[in-house]
C-alpha positions as MATLAB code, in Angstrom:
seq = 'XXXXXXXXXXXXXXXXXXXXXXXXXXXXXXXXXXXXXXXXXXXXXXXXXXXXXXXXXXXXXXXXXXXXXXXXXXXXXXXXXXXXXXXXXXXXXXXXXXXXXXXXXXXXXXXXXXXXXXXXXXXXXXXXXXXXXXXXXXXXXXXXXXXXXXXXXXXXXXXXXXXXXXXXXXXXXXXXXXXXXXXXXXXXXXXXXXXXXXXXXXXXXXXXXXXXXXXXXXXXXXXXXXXXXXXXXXXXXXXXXXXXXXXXXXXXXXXXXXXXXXXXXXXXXXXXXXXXXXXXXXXXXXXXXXXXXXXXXXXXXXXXXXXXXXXXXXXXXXXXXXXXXXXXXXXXXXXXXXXXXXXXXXXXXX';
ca = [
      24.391  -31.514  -20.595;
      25.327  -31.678  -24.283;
      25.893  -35.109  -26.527;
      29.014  -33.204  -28.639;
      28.372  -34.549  -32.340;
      29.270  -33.575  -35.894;
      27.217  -30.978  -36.719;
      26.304  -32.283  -39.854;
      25.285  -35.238  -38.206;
      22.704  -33.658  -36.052;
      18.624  -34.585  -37.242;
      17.361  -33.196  -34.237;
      19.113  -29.607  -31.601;
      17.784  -29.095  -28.755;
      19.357  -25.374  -27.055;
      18.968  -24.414  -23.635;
      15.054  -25.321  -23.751;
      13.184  -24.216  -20.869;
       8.856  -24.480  -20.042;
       6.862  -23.270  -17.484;
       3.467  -24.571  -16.424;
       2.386  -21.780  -13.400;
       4.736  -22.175  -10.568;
       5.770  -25.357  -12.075;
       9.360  -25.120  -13.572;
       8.799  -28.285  -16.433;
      11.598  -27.855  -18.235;
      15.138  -25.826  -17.609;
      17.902  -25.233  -19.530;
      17.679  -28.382  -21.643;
      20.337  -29.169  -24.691;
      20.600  -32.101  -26.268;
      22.043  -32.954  -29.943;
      20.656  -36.129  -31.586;
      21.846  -38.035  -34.542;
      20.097  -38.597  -37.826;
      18.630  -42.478  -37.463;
      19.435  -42.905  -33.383;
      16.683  -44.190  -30.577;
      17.065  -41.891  -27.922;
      15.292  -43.147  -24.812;
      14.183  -40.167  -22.189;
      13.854  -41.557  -18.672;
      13.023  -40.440  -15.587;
      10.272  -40.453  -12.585;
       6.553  -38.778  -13.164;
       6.932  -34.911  -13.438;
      10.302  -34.879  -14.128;
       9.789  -33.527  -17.891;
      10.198  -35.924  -20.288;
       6.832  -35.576  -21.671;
       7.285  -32.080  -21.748;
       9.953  -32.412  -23.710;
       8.486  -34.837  -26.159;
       5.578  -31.929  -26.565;
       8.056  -29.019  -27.260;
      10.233  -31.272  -30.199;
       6.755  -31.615  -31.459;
       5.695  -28.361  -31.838;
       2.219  -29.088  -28.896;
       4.524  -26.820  -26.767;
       6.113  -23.659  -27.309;
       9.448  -23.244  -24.738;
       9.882  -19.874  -22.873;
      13.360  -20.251  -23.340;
      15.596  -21.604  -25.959;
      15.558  -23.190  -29.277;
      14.274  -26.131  -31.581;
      16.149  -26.956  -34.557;
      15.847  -29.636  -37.204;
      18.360  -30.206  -39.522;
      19.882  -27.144  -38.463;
      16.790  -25.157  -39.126;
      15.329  -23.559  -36.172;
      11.245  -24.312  -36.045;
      10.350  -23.046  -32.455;
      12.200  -20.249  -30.641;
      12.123  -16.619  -30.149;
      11.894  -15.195  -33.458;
       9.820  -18.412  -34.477;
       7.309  -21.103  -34.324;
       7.230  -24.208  -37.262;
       3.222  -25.804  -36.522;
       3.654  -29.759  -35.600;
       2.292  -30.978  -39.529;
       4.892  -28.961  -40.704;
       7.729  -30.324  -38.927;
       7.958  -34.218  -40.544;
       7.333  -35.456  -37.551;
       5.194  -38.663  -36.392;
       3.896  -38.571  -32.442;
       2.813  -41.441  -31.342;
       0.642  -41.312  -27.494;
       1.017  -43.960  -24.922;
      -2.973  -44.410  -25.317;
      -2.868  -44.906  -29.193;
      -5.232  -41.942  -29.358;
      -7.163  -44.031  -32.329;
     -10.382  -43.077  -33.486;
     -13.330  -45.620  -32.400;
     -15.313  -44.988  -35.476;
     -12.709  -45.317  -37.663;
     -11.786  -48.440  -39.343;
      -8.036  -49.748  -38.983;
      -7.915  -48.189  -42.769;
      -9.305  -45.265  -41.994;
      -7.122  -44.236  -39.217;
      -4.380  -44.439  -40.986;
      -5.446  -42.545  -44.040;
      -6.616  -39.751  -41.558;
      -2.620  -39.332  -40.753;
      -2.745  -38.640  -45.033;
      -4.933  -36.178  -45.806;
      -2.662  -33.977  -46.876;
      -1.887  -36.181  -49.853;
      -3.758  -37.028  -53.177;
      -6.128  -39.330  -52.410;
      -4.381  -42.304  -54.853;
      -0.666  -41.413  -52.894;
      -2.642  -41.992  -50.015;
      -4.283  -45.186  -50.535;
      -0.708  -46.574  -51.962;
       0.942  -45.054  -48.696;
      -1.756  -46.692  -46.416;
      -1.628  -49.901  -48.224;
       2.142  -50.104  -48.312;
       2.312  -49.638  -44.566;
      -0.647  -52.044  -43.667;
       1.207  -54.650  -45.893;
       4.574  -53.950  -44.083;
       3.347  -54.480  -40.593;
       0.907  -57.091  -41.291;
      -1.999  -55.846  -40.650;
      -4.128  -56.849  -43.637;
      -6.786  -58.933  -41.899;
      -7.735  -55.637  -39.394;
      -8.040  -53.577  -41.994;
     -11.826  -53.284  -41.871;
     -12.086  -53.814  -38.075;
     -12.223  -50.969  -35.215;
     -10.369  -50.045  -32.621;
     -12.724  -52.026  -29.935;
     -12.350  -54.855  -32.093;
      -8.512  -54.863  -31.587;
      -6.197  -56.556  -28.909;
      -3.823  -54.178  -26.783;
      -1.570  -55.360  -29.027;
      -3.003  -55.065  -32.345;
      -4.028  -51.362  -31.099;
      -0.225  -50.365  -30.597;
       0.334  -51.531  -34.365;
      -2.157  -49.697  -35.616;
      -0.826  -46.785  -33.845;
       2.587  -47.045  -35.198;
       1.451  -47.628  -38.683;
      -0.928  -44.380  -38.383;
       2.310  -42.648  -37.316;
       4.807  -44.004  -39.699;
       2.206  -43.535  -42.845;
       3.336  -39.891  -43.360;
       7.057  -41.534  -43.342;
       8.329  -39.035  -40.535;
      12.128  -38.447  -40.216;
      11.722  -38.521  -36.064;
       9.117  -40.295  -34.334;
       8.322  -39.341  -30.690;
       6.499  -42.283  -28.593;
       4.960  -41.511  -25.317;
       5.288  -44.257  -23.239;
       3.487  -46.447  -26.057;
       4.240  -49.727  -24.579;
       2.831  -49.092  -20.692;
      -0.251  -50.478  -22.154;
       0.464  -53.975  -22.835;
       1.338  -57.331  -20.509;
       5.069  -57.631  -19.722;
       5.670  -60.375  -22.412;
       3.949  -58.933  -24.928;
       5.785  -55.672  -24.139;
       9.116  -57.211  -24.653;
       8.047  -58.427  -28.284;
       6.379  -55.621  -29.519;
       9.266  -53.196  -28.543;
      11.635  -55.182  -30.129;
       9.528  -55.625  -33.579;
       8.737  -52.015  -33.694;
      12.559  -50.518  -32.880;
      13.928  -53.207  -35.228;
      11.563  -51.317  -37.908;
      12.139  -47.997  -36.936;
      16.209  -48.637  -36.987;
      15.469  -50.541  -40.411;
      13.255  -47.252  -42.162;
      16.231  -45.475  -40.575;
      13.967  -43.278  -38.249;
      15.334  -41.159  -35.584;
      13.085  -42.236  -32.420;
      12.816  -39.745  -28.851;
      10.686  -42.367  -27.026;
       9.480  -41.669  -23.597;
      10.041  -44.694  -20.796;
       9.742  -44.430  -16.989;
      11.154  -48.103  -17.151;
      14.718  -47.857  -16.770;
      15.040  -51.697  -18.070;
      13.210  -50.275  -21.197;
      15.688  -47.557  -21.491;
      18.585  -49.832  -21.552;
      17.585  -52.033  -23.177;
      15.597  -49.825  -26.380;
      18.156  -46.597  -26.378;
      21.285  -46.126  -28.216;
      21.341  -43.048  -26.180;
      19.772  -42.928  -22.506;
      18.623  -39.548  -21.173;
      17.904  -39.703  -17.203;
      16.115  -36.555  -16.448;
      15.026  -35.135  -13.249;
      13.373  -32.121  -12.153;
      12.913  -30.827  -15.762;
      17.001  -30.949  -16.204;
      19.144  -34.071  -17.656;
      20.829  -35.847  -15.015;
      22.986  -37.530  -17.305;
      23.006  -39.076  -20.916;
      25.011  -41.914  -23.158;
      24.977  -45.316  -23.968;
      22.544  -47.597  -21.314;
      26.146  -49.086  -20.386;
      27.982  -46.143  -19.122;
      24.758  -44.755  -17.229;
      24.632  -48.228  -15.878;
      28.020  -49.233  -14.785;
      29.286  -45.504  -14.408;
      26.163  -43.013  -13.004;
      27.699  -39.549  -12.298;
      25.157  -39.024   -8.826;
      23.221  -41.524   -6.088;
      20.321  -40.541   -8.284;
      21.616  -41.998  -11.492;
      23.001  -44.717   -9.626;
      19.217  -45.812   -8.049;
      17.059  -44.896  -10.678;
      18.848  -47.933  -12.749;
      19.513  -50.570   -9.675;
      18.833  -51.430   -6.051;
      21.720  -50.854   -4.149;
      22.813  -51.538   -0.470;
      24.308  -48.701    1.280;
      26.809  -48.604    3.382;
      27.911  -44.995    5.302;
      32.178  -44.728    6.353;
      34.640  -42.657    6.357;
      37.520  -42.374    3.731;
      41.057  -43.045    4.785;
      44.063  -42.355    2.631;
      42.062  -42.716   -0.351;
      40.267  -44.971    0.615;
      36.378  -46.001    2.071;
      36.810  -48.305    4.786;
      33.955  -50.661    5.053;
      33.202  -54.295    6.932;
      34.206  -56.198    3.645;
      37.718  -54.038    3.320;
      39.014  -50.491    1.951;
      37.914  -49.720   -1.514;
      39.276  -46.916   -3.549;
      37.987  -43.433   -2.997;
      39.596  -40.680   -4.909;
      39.010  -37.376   -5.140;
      37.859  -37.906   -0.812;
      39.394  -35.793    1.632;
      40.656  -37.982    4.882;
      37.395  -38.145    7.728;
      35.583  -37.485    4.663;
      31.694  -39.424    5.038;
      30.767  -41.324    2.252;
      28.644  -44.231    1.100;
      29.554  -47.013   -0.575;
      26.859  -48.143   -2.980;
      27.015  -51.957   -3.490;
      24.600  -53.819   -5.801;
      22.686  -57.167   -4.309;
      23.849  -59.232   -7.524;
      27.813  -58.259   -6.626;
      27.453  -59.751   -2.876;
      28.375  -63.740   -2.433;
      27.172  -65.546    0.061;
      28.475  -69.694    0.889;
      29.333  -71.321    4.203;
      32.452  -71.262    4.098;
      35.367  -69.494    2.406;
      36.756  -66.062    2.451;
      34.551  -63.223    3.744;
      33.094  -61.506    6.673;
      30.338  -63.596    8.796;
      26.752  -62.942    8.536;
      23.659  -64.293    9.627;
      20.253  -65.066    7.195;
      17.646  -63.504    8.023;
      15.547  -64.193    5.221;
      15.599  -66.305    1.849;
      13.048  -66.018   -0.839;
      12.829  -67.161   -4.408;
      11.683  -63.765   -7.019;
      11.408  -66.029  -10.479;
      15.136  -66.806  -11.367;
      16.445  -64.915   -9.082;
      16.913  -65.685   -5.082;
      16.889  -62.755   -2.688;
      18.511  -63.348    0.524;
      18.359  -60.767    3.478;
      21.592  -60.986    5.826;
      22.953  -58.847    8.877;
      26.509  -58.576    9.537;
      27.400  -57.656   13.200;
      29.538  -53.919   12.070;
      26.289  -52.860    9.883;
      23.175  -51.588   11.496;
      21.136  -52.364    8.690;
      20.338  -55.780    6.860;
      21.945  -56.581    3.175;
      20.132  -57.474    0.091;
      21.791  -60.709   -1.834;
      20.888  -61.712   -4.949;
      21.863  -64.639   -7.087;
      20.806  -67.012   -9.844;
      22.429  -69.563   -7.679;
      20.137  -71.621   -5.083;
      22.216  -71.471   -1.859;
      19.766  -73.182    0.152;
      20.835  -71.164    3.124;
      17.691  -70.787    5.487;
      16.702  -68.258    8.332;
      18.936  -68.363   11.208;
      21.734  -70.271    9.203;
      25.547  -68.662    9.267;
      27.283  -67.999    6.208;
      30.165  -65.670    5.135;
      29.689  -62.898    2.634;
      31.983  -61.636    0.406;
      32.185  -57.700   -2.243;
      33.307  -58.146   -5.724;
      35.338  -54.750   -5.807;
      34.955  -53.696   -8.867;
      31.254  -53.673   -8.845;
      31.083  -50.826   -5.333;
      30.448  -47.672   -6.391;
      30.805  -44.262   -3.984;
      29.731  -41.074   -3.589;
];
């Protein structure tokens, strides 16, 4: 699958990439186009070949098939291989990869050595200054929080002012609050420096939330790819569908167009008539009251998650119990009847 942009647009080509590890197919048939200064977010389950990925644009790998190309010039394929420090770009590893006997200075200048040693000590100083890091500068890497660690990190990687920055998962490390403010302070620089980012999630709320593109890989192929929203709201497969949300299920058969289901028909194009198919229906889109339109259920269950209140029904036509989920407290209890109703628009099939 192919994002179609201007060619002069295009910081980073990826054509028809393909890695083998043994009897292990990694990567296969891969092509992607990104644009100069976007966050691309690669998602997926373990083993399906993100990281991979990440390793080839890098230069760690070398695909068996296909091409690498940078600004239109190719730096790994058949005829050619460009070394990783020769390819401006930063990596940055989902364990920091810092060095413990290296100062918070000295890690960073180790990213510089390639420079004078003056343009070095400016570039380290600028970058220490930029993300605040002036009162670790002497300390070590056992020294530092989880936090402070992943800033180090980032400044190591951005020192040698990279056009694309590749991040292995290199939030994973740190508490869920702290995740949530660090990822925002370090994309909001990235986008700011104007840095095209491949960053490497297996948390699809990351994706969505960090990615101007989303790629959902599986089995070392891209399932789909585009903007969080349309991945979210439009998946082209089940797979796409679950990887991003819970959903009830619901097996029928399509009539005239359409899926006929406990809660009414909803439109299924493109289905032939006797046709099985399953109707994909997210816990947030189901209502549940006491009274009012809908189809009667009973509560089985009722449990507060947080904000969020997860109630388990059955309804008599459905074998299996349904998922609700609401901000709303509806007080319901086990045993209690209720009705539930399907906001249409929100049911998916396939």
């Amino acid at each position: 699958m192919n994002i179609q942009l201007m060619k002069s647009d295009r910081h980073l080509e990826l054509d028809g990439i393909s890695r083998r590890f043994g009897n292990v197919q990694a990567l296969d048939d891969v092509s992607l186009a990104v644009e100069r200064g976007t966050v691309v977010c690669l998602v997926g389950h373990s083993g399906c070949g993100k990281s991979s990925l990440l390793r080839v644009i890098a230069g760690i790998e070398w695909p068996d098939h296909g091409r690498v190309l940078l600004d239109g010039r190719e730096v790994s394929g058949a005829a050619s291989h460009v070394e990783p420090e020769n390819r401006n770009i930063g990596f940055m590893f989902q364990d920091y990869a810092l060095f413990p006997h290296l100062s918070v200075t000295d890690n960073i200048l180790f990213g510089l050595k390639r420079l004078g040693r003056r343009v070095a000590r400016e570039r380290c100083d600028e970058i220490i200054e930029r993300l605040g890091l002036g009162h670790l500068a002497k300390r070590f890497p056992h020294m530092l929080s989880g936090g402070e660690q992943q800033r180090v990190a980032l400044a190591r990687a951005l020192a040698p002012q990279p056009g694309i920055m590749l991040m292995d998962e290199p939030f994973s490390n740190l508490d869920r609050e702290l995740r949530h403010v660090i990822r925002s302070e370090t994309i909001d620089l990235l986008r700011e420096l104007g840095t095209t980012v491949i960053m490497v999630t297996h948390d699809p709320e990351e994706a969505l939330s960090a990615g101007d593109v989303v790629v959902l890989m599986r089995a070392g192929r891209i399932v789909q790819s585009g903007a969080g929203a349309e991945l979210y709201e439009r998946p082209s497969c089940p797979y796409a569908a679950e990887f991003f949300c819970s959903f009830n299920k619901v097996r029928t058969a399509c009539r005239s167009g359409y899926a006929e289901t406990p809660f009414g028909r909803f439109a299924a194009p493109g289905f032939a008539d006797g046709e099985q198919a399953t109707v994909y229906i997210r816990p947030q889109c189901l209502r549940v009251n006491c009274e009012g339109d809908g189809v009667e259920c009973t509560v089985v269950d009722c449990e507060l998650i947080g904000e969020i209140e997860q109630t388990s029904i059955t309804v008599a036509a459905l074998a299996e119990p349904l998922r609700v989920r609401s901000t709303d407290r509806s007080r319901l209890r086990k045993g209690d009847t209720a009705r539930v109703s399907v906001a249409p628009e929100q049911v998916l099939i396939f």
